Short mmCIF file of C-alpha atoms and ligand atoms in Angstrom, two decimals:
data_model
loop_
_atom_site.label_atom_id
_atom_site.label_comp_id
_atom_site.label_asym_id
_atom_site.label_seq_id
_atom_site.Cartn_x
_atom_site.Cartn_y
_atom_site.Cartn_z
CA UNK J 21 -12.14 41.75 -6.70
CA UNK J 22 -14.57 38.98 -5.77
CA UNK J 23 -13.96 36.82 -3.20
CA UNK J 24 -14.47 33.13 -3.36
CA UNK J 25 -13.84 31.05 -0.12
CA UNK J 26 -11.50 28.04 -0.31
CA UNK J 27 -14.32 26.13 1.41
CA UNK J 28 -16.88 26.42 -1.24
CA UNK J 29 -14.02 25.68 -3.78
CA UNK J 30 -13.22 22.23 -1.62
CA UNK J 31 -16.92 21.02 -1.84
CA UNK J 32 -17.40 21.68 -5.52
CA UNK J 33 -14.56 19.67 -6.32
CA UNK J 34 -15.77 17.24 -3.87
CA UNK J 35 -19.20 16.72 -6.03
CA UNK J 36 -16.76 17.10 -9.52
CA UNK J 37 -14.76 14.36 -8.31
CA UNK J 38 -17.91 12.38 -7.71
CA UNK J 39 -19.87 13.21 -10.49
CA UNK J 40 -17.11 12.27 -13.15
CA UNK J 41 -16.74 9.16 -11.91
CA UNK J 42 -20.22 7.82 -11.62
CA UNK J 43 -21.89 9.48 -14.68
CA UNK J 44 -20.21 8.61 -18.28
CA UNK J 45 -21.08 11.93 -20.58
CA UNK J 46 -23.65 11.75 -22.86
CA UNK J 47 -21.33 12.90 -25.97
CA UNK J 48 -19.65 9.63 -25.19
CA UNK J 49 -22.27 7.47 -24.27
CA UNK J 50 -23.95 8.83 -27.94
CA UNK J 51 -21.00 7.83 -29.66
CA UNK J 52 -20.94 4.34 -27.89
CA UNK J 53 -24.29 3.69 -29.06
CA UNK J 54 -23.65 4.85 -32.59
CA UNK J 55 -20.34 3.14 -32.48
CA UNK J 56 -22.62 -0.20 -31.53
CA UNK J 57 -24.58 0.10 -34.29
CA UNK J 58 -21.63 0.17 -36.88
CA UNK J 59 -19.56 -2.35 -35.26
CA UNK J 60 -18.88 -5.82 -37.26
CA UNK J 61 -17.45 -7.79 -35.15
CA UNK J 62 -19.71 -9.69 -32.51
CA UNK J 63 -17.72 -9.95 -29.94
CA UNK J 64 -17.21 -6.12 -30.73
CA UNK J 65 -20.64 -5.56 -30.21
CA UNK J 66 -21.14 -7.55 -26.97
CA UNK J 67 -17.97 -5.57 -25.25
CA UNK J 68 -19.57 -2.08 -26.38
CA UNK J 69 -22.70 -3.16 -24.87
CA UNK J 70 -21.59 -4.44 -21.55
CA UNK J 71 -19.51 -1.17 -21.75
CA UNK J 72 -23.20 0.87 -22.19
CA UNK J 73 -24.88 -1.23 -19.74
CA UNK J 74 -22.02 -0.45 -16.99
CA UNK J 75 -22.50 3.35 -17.98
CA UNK J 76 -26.33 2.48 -16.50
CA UNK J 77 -25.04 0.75 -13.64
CA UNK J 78 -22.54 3.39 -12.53
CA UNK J 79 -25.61 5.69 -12.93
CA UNK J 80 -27.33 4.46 -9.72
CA UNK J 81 -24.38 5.63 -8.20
CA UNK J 82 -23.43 2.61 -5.94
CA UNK J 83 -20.18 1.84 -8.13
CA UNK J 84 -18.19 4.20 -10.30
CA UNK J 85 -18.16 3.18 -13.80
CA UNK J 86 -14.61 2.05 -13.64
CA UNK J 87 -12.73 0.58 -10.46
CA UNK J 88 -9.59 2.77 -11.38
CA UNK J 89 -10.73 6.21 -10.85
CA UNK J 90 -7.85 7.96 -11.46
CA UNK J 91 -4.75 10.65 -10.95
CA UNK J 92 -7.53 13.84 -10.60
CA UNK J 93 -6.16 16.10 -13.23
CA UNK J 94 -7.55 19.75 -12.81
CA UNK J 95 -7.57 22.50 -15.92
CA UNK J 96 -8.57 25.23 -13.81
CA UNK J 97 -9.52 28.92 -15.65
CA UNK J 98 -8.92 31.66 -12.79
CA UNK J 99 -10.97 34.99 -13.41
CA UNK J 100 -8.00 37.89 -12.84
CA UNK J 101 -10.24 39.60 -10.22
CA UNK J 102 -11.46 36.40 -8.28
CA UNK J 103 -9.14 36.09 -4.65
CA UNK J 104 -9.30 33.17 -3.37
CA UNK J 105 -10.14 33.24 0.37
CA UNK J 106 -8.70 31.09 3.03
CA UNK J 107 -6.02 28.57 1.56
CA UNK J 108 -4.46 29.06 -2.11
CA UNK J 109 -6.13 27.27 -4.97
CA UNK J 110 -4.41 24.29 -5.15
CA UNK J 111 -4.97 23.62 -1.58
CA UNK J 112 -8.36 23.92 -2.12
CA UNK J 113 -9.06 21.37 -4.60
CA UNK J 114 -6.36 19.22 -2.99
CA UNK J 115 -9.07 19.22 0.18
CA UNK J 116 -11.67 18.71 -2.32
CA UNK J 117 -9.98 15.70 -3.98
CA UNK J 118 -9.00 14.19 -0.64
CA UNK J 119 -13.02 14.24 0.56
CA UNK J 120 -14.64 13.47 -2.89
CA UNK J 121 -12.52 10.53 -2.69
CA UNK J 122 -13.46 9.24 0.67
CA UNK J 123 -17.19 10.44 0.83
CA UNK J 124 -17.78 8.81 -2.50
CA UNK J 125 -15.75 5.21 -2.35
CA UNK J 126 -13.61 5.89 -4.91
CA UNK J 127 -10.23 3.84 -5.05
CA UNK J 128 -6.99 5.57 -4.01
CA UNK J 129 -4.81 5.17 -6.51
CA UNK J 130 -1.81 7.08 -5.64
CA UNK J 131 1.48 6.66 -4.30
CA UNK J 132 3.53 9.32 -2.53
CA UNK J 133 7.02 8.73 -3.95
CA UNK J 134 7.60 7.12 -7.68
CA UNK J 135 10.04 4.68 -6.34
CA UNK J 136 9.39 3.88 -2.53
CA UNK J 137 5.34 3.69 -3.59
CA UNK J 138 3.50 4.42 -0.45
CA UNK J 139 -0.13 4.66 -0.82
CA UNK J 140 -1.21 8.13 0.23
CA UNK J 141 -4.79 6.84 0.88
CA UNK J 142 -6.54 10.30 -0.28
CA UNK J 143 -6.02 10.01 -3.65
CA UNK J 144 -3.82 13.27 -3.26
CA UNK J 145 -2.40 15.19 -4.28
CA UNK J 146 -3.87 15.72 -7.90
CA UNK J 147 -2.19 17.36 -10.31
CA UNK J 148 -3.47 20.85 -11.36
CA UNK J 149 -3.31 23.57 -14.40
CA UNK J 150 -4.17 27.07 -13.60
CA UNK J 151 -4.74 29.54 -16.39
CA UNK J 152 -5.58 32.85 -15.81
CA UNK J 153 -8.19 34.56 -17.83
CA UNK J 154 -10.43 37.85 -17.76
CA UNK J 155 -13.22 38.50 -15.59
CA UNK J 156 -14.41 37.08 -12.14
CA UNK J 157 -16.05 33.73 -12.28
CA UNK J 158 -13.65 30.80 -11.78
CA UNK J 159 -14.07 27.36 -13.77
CA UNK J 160 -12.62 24.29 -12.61
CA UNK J 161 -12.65 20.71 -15.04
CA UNK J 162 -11.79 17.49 -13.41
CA UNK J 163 -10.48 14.71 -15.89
CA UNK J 164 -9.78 11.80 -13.44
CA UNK J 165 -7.49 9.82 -15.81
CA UNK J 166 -6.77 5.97 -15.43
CA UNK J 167 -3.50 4.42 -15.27
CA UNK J 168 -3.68 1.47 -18.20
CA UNK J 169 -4.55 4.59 -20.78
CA UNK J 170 -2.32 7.34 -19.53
CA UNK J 171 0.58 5.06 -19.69
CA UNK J 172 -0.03 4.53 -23.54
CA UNK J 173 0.94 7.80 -23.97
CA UNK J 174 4.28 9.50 -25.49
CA UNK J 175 5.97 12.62 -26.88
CA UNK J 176 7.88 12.48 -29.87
CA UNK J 177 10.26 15.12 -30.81
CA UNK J 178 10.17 15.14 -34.71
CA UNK J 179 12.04 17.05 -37.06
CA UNK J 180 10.38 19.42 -39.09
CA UNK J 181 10.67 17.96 -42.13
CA UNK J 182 8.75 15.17 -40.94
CA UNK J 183 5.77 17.51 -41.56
CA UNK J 184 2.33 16.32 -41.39
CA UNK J 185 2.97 12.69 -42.34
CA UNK J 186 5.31 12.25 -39.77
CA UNK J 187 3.03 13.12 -37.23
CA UNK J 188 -0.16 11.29 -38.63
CA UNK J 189 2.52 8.47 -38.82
CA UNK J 190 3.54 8.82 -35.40
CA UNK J 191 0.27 8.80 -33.97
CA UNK J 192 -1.42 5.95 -35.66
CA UNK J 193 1.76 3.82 -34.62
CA UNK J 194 1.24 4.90 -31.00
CA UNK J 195 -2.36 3.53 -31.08
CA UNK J 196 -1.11 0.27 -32.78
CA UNK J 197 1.57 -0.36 -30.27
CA UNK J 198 -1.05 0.22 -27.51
CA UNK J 199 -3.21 -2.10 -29.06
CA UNK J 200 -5.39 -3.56 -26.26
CA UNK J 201 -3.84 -1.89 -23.41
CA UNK J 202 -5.69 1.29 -23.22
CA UNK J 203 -8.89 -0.41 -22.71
CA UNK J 204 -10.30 0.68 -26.27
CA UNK J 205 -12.22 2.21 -27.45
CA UNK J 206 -10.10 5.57 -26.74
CA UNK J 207 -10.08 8.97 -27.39
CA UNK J 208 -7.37 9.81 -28.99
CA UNK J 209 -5.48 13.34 -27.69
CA UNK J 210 -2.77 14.88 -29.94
CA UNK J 211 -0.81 18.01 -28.87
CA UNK J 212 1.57 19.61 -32.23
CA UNK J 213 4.17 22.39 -31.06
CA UNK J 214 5.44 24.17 -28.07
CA UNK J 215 7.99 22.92 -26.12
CA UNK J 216 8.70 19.27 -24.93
CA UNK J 217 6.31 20.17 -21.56
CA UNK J 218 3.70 21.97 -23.32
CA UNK J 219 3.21 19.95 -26.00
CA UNK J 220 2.07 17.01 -23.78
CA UNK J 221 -0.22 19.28 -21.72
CA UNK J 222 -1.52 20.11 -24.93
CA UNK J 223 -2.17 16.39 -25.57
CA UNK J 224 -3.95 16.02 -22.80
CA UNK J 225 -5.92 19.34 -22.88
CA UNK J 226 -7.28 18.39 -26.37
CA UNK J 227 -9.26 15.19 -24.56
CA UNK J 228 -11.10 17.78 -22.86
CA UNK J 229 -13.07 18.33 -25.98
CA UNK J 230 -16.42 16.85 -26.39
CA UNK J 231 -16.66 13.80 -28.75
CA UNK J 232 -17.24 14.89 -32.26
CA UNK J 233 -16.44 18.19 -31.66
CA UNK J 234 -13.76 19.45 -34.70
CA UNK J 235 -10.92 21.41 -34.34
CA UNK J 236 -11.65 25.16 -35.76
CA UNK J 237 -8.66 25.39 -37.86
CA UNK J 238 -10.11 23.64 -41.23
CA UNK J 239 -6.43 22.23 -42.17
CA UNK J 240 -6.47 20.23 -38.03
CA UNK J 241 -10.17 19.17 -38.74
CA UNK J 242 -9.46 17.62 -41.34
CA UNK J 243 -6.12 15.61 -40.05
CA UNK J 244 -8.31 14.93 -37.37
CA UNK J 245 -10.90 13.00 -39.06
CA UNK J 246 -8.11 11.54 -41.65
CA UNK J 247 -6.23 10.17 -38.24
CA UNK J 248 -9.82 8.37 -36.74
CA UNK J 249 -10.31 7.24 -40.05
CA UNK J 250 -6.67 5.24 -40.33
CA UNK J 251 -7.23 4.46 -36.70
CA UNK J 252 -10.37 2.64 -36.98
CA UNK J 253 -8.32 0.81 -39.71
CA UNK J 254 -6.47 -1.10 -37.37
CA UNK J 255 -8.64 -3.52 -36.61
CA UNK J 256 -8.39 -3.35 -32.97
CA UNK J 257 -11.49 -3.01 -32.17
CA UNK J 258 -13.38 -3.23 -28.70
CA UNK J 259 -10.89 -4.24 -25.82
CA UNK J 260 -8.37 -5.19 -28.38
CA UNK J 261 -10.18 -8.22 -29.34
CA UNK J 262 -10.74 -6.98 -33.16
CA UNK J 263 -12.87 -5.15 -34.97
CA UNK J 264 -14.19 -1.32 -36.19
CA UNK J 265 -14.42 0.71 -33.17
CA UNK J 266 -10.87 1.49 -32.20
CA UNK J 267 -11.24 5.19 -31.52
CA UNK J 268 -14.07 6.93 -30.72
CA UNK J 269 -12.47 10.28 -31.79
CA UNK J 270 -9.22 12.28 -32.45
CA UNK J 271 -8.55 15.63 -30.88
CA UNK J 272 -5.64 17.95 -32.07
CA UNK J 273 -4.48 20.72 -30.04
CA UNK J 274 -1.16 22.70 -31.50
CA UNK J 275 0.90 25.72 -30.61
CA UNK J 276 2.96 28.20 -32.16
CA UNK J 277 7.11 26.24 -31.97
CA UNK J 278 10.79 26.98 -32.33
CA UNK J 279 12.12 27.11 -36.19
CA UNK J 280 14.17 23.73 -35.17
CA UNK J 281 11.68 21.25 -33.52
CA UNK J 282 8.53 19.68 -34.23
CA UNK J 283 7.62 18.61 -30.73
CA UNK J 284 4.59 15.93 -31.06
CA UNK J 285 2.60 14.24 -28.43
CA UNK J 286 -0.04 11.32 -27.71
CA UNK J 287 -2.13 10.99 -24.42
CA UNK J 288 -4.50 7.69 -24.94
CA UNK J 289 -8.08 8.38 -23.06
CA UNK J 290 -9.85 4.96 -22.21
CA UNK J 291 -13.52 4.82 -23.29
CA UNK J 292 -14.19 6.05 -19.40
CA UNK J 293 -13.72 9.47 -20.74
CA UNK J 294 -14.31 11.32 -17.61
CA UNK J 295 -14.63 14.83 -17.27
CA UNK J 296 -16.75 17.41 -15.53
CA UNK J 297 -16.80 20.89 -14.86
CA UNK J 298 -18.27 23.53 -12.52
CA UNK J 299 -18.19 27.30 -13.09
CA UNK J 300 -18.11 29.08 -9.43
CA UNK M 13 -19.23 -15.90 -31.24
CA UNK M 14 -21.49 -18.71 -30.15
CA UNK M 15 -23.99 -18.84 -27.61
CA UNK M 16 -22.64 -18.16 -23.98
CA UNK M 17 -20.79 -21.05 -22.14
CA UNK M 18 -21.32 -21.19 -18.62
CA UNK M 19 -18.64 -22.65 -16.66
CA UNK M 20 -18.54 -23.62 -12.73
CA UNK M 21 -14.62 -23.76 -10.68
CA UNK M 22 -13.02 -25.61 -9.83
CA UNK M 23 -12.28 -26.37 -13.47
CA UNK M 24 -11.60 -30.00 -15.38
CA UNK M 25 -8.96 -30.22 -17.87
CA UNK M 26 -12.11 -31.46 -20.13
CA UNK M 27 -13.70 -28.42 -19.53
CA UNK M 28 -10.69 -26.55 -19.82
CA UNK M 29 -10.55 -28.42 -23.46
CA UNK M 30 -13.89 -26.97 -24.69
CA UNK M 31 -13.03 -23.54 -24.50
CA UNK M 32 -11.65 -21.78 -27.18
CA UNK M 33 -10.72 -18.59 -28.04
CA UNK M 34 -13.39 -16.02 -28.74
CA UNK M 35 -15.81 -17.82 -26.62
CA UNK M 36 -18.06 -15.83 -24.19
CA UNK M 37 -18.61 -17.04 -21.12
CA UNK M 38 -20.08 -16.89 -17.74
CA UNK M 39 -18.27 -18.36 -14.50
CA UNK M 40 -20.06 -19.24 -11.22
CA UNK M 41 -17.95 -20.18 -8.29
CA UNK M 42 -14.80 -19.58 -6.39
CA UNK M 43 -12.69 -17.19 -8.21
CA UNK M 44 -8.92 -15.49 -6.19
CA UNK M 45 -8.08 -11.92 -6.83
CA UNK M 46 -4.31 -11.22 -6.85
CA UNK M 47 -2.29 -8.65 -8.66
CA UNK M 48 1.26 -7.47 -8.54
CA UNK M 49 2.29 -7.31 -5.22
CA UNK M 50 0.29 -11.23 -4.17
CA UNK M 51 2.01 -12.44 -7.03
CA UNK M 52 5.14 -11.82 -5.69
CA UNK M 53 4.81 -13.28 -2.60
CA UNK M 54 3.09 -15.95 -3.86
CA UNK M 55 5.97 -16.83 -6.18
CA UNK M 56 8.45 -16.22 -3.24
CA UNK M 57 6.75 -18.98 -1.57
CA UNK M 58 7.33 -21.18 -4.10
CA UNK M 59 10.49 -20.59 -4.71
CA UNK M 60 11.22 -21.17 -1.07
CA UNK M 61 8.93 -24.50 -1.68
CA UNK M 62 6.93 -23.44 0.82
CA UNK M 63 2.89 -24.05 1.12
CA UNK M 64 0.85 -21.10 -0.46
CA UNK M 65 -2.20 -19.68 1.76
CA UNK M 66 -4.56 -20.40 -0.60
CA UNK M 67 -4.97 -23.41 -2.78
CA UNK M 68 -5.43 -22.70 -6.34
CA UNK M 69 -6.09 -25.98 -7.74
CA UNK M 70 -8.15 -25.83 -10.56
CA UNK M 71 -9.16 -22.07 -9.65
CA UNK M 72 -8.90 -19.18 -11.50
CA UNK M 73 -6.45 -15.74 -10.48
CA UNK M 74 -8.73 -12.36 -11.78
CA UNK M 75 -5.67 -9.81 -11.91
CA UNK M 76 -7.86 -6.86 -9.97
CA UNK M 77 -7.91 -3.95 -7.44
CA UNK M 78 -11.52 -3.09 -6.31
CA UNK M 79 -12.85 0.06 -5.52
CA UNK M 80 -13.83 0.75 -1.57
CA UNK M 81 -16.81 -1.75 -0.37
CA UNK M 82 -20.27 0.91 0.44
CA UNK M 83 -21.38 -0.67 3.41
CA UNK M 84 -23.89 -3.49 2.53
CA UNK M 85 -22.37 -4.34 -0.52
CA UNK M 86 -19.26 -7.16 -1.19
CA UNK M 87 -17.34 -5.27 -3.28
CA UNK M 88 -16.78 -1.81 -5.11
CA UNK M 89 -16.13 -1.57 -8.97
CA UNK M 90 -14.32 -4.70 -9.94
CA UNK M 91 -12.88 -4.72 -13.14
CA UNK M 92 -9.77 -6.06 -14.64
CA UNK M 93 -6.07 -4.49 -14.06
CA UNK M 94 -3.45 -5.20 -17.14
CA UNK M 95 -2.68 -9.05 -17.44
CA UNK M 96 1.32 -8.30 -19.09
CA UNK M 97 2.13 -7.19 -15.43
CA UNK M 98 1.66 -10.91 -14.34
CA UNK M 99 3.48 -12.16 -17.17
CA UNK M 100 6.15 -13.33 -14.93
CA UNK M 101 4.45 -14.75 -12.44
CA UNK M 102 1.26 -16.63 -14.32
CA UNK M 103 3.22 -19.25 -15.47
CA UNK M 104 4.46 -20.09 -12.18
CA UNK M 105 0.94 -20.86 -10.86
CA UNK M 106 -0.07 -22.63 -13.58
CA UNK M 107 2.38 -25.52 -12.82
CA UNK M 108 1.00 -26.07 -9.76
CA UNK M 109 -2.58 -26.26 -11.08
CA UNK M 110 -4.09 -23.26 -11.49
CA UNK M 111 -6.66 -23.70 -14.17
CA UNK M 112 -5.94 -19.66 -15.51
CA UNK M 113 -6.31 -16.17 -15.12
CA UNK M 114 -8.76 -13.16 -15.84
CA UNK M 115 -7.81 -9.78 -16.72
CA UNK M 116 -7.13 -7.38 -19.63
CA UNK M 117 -4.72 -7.44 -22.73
CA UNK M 118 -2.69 -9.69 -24.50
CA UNK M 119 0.10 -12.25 -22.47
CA UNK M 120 3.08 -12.93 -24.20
CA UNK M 121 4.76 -15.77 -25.50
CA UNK M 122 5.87 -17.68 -22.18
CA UNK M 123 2.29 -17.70 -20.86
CA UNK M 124 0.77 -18.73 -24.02
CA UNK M 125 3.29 -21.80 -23.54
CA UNK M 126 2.30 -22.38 -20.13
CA UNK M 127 -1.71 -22.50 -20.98
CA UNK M 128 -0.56 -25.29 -23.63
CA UNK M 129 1.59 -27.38 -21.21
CA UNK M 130 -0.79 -27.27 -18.63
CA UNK M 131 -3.99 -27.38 -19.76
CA UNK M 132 -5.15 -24.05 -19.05
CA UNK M 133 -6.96 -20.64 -20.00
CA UNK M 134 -6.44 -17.16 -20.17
CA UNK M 135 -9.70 -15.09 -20.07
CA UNK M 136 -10.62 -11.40 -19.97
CA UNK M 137 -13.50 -9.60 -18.29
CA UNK M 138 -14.40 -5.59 -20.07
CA UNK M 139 -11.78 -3.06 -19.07
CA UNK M 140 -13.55 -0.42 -17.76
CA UNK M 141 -17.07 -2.50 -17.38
CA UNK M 142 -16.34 -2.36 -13.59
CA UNK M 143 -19.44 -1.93 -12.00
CA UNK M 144 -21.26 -4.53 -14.09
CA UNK M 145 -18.65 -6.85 -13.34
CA UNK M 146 -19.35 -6.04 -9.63
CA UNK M 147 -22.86 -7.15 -9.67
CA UNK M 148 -21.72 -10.48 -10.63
CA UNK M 149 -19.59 -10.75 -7.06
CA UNK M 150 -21.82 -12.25 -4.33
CA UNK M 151 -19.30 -12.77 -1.89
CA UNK M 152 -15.78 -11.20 -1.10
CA UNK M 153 -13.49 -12.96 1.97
CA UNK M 154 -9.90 -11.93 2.46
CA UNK M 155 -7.82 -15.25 2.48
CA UNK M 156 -4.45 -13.75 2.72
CA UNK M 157 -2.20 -10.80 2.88
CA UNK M 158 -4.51 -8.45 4.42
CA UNK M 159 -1.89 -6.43 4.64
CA UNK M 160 -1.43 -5.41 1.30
CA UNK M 161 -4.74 -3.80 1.11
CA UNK M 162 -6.91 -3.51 -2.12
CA UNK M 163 -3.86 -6.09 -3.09
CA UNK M 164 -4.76 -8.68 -0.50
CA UNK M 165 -5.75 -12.27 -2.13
CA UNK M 166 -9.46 -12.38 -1.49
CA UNK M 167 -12.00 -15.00 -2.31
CA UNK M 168 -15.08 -14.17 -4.68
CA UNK M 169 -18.20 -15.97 -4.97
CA UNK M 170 -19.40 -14.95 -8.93
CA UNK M 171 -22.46 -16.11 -10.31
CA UNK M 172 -22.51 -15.49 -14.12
CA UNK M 173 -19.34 -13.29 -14.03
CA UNK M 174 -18.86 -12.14 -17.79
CA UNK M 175 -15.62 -13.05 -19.29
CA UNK M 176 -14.38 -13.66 -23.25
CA UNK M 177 -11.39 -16.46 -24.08
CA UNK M 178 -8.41 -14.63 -25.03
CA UNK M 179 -6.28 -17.40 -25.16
CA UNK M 180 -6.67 -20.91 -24.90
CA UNK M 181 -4.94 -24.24 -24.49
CA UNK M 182 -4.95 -24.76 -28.00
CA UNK M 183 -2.48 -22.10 -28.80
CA UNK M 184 -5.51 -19.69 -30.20
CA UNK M 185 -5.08 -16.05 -29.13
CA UNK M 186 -8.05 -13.85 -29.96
CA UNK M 187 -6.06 -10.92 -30.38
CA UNK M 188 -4.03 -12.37 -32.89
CA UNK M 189 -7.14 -13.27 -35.13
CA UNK M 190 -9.11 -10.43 -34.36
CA UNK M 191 -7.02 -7.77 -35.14
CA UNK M 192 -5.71 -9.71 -38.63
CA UNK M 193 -9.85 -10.38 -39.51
CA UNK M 194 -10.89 -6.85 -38.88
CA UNK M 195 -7.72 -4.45 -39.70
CA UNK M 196 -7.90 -3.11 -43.22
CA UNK M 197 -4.18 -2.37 -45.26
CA UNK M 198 -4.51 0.88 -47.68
S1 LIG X 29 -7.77 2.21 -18.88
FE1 LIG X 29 -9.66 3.27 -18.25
S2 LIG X 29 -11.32 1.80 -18.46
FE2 LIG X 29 -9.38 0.68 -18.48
S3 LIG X 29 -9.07 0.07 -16.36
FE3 LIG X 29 -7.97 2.00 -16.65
S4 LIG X 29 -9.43 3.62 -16.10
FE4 LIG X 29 -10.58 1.73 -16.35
#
């Protein structure tokens, strides 16, 4: 077994939590700019530029790129002979969350009960995904996600014989009925299969993905690049306001599902597509 | 879009008049932060017909909740929270002067009304363009409800704070046009 010690897991969190927030990726800040140069509409083209420009800004690190910064999600991968030393896992990165927050000024943006809504003023707890996988190293991906995009999300149990169309349906009708509220332009994070749970972790897991990056599976690349396509259609545009850039990408993520159900699900990312990760 | 319109608060119905929606623009002046929780109270006070703590004649309400101050600066990241929240409420303040609002997405049909009737605007900043919104915000001053934290009503001093019309007193409504000029039917 190797040992890792809660506290070193708590301080690289700490600098994840940071990090996402202050520096935009450069997959996504590429796809801005190239975004920018196809974009029609001019008051398209001003938003994506003030949207580049506060990429720079949140660079310097004196203000993170967006004043929401997030429920810290966690998609941990746990080596089967790492042991964690000192606290368990999740009270590690809870730790981690709780300083990252405070050392780096970022907002606290959760409440402790979904109904009485006390601020917990730590920004914890976050909410975390373990999976366990073989050898000893342990990798841990923050994906700090705002509250405007994550509540444009939905899962949609569909029958099977909706098929394909059903779900590109689906999807591309979630996006329209979102329309300016998830701060576009998104990423857009589909999750086919499973159960009713899984298939909206799966949602979410597939905005891990790097923009442009294609799902392997030929017959999901291509519905992914059919769904940006019909997306971009919209009209939408920057901030709602109209115009080509509606989506910066589609990511599908499915998984094996019962004879009787279709389960189907959208998470919405906003254009501050946050995620880091560190392998310990 | 035409050139950049800078505007100063307190606002004129005549200036209020010129804009239209689509317009960029840059605001100097006074602006009062206030989101859900303000709102209410605000509205209670009204309600009650009681005076409100701060008086928004003419002044603009940016629908935000910073991120922490670093010491030296005014402000964190500023940018805008979701405008439908306050679709209650924005109304409300408009009849007793309030000259509009800032924030993100689409109002519905009662505020769009309400700009009409009372000669006012409905403008949105970048979601997500936080920090360069902050570097417009000079000054911040809690005014009232300290209480209610990175709710409380605080005064900003903005020079050149970037905003877009959304939807005017005219009835226009940029998302409305935008999204019928740019979507594309198969
Ligand atoms: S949706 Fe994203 S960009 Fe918009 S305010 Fe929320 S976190 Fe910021």
């Amino acid at each position: 077994m190797r040992e890792i010690a809660a506290q070193t897991i708590t301080d690289q969190v700490a600098k994840l939590c940071i990090d996402a927030n202050y520096f935009l990726g450069k997959d996504v800040l590429d796809s801005l700019n190239a975004a920018l140069a196809k974009e029609e509409s001019p008051t398209g083209k001003a938003i994506l530029e003030q949207i580049i420009e506060n990429a720079g800004i949140a660079q310097e690190g004196e203000f993170p790129m967006c004043q929401d910064t997030g429920f810290s999600v966690f998609f941990v991968e746990l080596g089967q002979e790492v042991l964690v030393t000192g606290k368990t896992l999740e009270e590690a990165i809870t730790e981690g969350v709780r300083k990252g927050y405070g050392e780096g000024y970022l907002r606290k943006s959760i409440v402790s009960d979904p109904l009485q809504r006390v601020n917990t003023k730590d920004n914890t707890p976050p909410v975390v995904w373990i999976e366990t996988v073989p050898g000893s190293e342990l990798k841990i991906t923050i994906a700090p996600k705002g509250g405007g995009s994550e509540n444009m999300s939905e899962v949609n149990m569909l029958n099977p014989s909706d098929g394909a169309e059903g779900v590109k349906n689906f999807v591309v009708d979630k996006v329209r009925r979102a329309g300016s509220n998830p701060c576009p332009p998104i990423v857009v994070g589909v999750g086919i299969g499973g159960t009713f749970e899984k298939v909206a972790w799966l949602a979410k897991k597939a905005l891990l993905r790097p923009i442009g990056d294609r799902n392997p599976n030929p017959f999901y690349a291509a519905m992914e690049e059919e769904l940006l396509e019909r997306i971009n259609k919209l009209g939408i545009g920057p901030q709602g306001l109209g115009g080509r850039t509606t989506a910066l990408d589609v990511h599908v993520e499915v998984y094996p599902c019962h004879i009787a159900s279709l389960p189907s699900a959208v998470n919405i990312q906003c254009h501050a597509c946050r995620h880091k990760s560190v392998v310990i | 879009m035409a050139e950049v319109i800078k505007i100063t608060t307190p606002l004129t119905d005549d200036q209020v008049k010129k804009l239209h929606a689509g317009d960029s623009v840059l605001i100097t002046g006074i602006i009062y932060t206030a989101r859900d929780a303000a709102h209410k109270k605000l509205v209670d006070l009204l309600a009650e017909g009681k005076p409100l703590p701060v008086d928004l004649k003419g002044h603009l309400v940016y629908y935000v909740g910073p991120s922490p101050a670093r010491p030296g600066k005014p402000i964190g990241s500023a940018g805008p929270t979701t405008s439908g929240r306050m679709n209650a409420y924005a109304p409300k303040l408009l009849a007793i002067g309030s000259k509009g609002m800032i924030g993100k997405g689409e109002m519905n049909a009662g505020v769009a009304e309400a700009l009409k009737k009372n000669t006012s605007v409905y403008m949105v900043a970048v979601g997500g363009a936080a920090a360069l919104i902050a570097k417009s915000i000079k000054q911040s001053k809690v005014v009232a409800y300290e209480e209610l934290g990175a709710e409380a009503i605080a005064e900003l001093t903005v020079v050149d704070f970037p905003a877009i019309v959304a939807q005017d007193c005219h009835g226009g409504n940029i998302y409305q046009e935008g999204i019928a000029k740019y979507g594309i039917k198969d």
